[in-house]
């Protein structure tokens, strides 16, 4: 689905290119003892390179299910997901995932956790070692390389988890409510870091949240989902995140435009 009507990406920073991810008529039924339950119905969307797509929807509407399908953790019941035209058939390094509570190896050091992906892919150590240093710098953890995970705060763990996903140079970063468990100050800090990584590294990001302001301050595009069973009911292009980068401040959130967009989206969710 694209507000611009066609396949153009509508995104100034990039030459309009082909979609990175396309989701066609995806439906997902969970089966249980009492029968089957439809979690997603008729999902159609494209994600273009360089977009920061934020997904908003009420609890239980199927956001995490959609992310798990994009990641390749679960196959859709019907329909398909393609990455650069190729069917997604399972998990691989092309799609990096960041969860609310990052599953890190508690007994390994920060560096060892970040090095995990390249090591598993049998990248030679002399190639990945400098990358580990680079990515720790990107997330502001260069001084904590040798700390063990259990010694870190929640915010630091989330930074490790972002570095660990980025080091594999994924085509897209899939983030499921990544800031949900953090205190307000840390959350803002890591939101800023994520925006910077998106902008400076030209990453494509798909981020789930239930916080409208977070979606407006980060996304270049917001997808609003209906209540259970979830489908996409709106696809809205926004430019506040770019303004935050350009202006070096979040003043834009006090603008009338921001207020109106926020009300418009809240109404969409509440009217559901
Ligand atoms: N593994 C599962 N088995 C059965 N039902 C599930 C499973 N995971 C999620 N569901 C159901 O699917 C629906 C969507 O869940 P989820 O994708 O986690 O929603 P959200 O992330 O938007 O809160 C919910 O009704 C939930 O109970
Ligand atoms: Mg969820």
Short mmCIF file of N, CA and C in Angstrom, two decimals, residues 25-43 61-62 65-66 68-69 73-79 228-230:
data_model
loop_
_atom_site.label_atom_id
_atom_site.label_comp_id
_atom_site.label_asym_id
_atom_site.label_seq_id
_atom_site.Cartn_x
_atom_site.Cartn_y
_atom_site.Cartn_z
N UNK A 25 -1.14 -9.93 0.50
CA UNK A 25 -2.31 -10.69 1.00
C UNK A 25 -2.00 -11.65 2.13
N UNK A 26 -1.23 -11.17 3.10
CA UNK A 26 -0.84 -12.07 4.18
C UNK A 26 -1.95 -12.22 5.23
N UNK A 27 -2.23 -13.47 5.55
CA UNK A 27 -3.17 -13.83 6.60
C UNK A 27 -2.43 -14.78 7.53
N UNK A 28 -2.71 -14.68 8.84
CA UNK A 28 -2.07 -15.60 9.77
C UNK A 28 -3.08 -16.13 10.77
N UNK A 29 -3.21 -17.43 10.81
CA UNK A 29 -4.06 -18.08 11.80
C UNK A 29 -3.18 -18.84 12.77
N UNK A 30 -3.41 -18.63 14.07
CA UNK A 30 -2.73 -19.44 15.08
C UNK A 30 -3.64 -20.62 15.38
N UNK A 31 -3.07 -21.80 15.44
CA UNK A 31 -3.96 -22.91 15.81
C UNK A 31 -3.73 -23.28 17.26
N UNK A 32 -4.79 -23.59 17.93
CA UNK A 32 -4.70 -23.98 19.33
C UNK A 32 -5.66 -25.17 19.53
N UNK A 33 -5.70 -25.67 20.77
CA UNK A 33 -6.57 -26.82 21.06
C UNK A 33 -8.03 -26.52 20.73
N UNK A 34 -8.42 -25.24 21.02
CA UNK A 34 -9.83 -24.88 20.82
C UNK A 34 -10.14 -24.47 19.38
N UNK A 35 -9.19 -24.66 18.49
CA UNK A 35 -9.44 -24.32 17.09
C UNK A 35 -8.41 -23.33 16.59
N UNK A 36 -8.77 -22.58 15.56
CA UNK A 36 -7.77 -21.66 15.05
C UNK A 36 -8.24 -20.22 15.24
N UNK A 37 -7.26 -19.34 15.42
CA UNK A 37 -7.57 -17.95 15.70
C UNK A 37 -6.86 -17.08 14.67
N UNK A 38 -7.62 -16.24 14.00
CA UNK A 38 -7.03 -15.37 12.98
C UNK A 38 -6.39 -14.16 13.65
N UNK A 39 -5.07 -13.98 13.46
CA UNK A 39 -4.37 -12.85 14.08
C UNK A 39 -4.18 -11.71 13.08
N UNK A 40 -3.95 -12.07 11.81
CA UNK A 40 -3.75 -11.04 10.78
C UNK A 40 -4.62 -11.37 9.58
N UNK A 41 -5.16 -10.34 8.96
CA UNK A 41 -6.00 -10.57 7.81
C UNK A 41 -5.65 -9.59 6.69
N UNK A 42 -5.39 -10.15 5.54
CA UNK A 42 -5.20 -9.34 4.34
C UNK A 42 -4.21 -8.18 4.49
N UNK A 43 -2.99 -8.52 4.88
CA UNK A 43 -1.96 -7.48 5.01
C UNK A 43 -1.27 -7.30 3.66
N UNK A 61 -3.33 -6.60 18.51
CA UNK A 61 -3.85 -6.45 17.15
C UNK A 61 -2.99 -7.20 16.12
N UNK A 62 -1.86 -7.72 16.55
CA UNK A 62 -1.07 -8.55 15.64
C UNK A 62 0.25 -7.93 15.19
N UNK A 65 3.12 -10.33 15.61
CA UNK A 65 2.93 -11.42 14.65
C UNK A 65 3.44 -10.98 13.27
N UNK A 66 3.10 -9.75 12.89
CA UNK A 66 3.56 -9.24 11.59
C UNK A 66 5.08 -9.18 11.55
N UNK A 68 7.17 -10.98 13.27
CA UNK A 68 7.72 -12.34 13.24
C UNK A 68 7.63 -12.94 11.84
N UNK A 69 6.59 -12.55 11.10
CA UNK A 69 6.47 -13.04 9.72
C UNK A 69 7.55 -12.39 8.85
N UNK A 73 10.35 -15.89 11.30
CA UNK A 73 10.17 -16.81 12.42
C UNK A 73 8.95 -17.69 12.21
N UNK A 74 7.87 -17.09 11.66
CA UNK A 74 6.68 -17.90 11.36
C UNK A 74 6.23 -17.64 9.92
N UNK A 75 5.80 -18.69 9.22
CA UNK A 75 5.34 -18.49 7.83
C UNK A 75 3.89 -18.01 7.85
N UNK A 76 3.51 -17.16 6.89
CA UNK A 76 2.10 -16.76 6.84
C UNK A 76 1.22 -17.96 6.49
N UNK A 77 -0.05 -17.92 6.94
CA UNK A 77 -0.98 -19.00 6.60
C UNK A 77 -1.32 -18.92 5.11
N UNK A 78 -1.52 -17.70 4.62
CA UNK A 78 -1.64 -17.52 3.17
C UNK A 78 -0.99 -16.20 2.80
N UNK A 79 -0.70 -16.02 1.52
CA UNK A 79 -0.01 -14.82 1.06
C UNK A 79 1.49 -15.00 1.16
N UNK A 228 -7.78 -6.41 16.61
CA UNK A 228 -7.75 -7.84 16.33
C UNK A 228 -8.98 -8.31 15.52
N UNK A 229 -8.86 -9.10 14.46
CA UNK A 229 -7.61 -9.48 13.79
C UNK A 229 -7.07 -8.30 12.98
N UNK A 230 -5.75 -8.13 13.02
CA UNK A 230 -5.16 -6.91 12.50
C UNK A 230 -5.06 -6.84 10.99
#
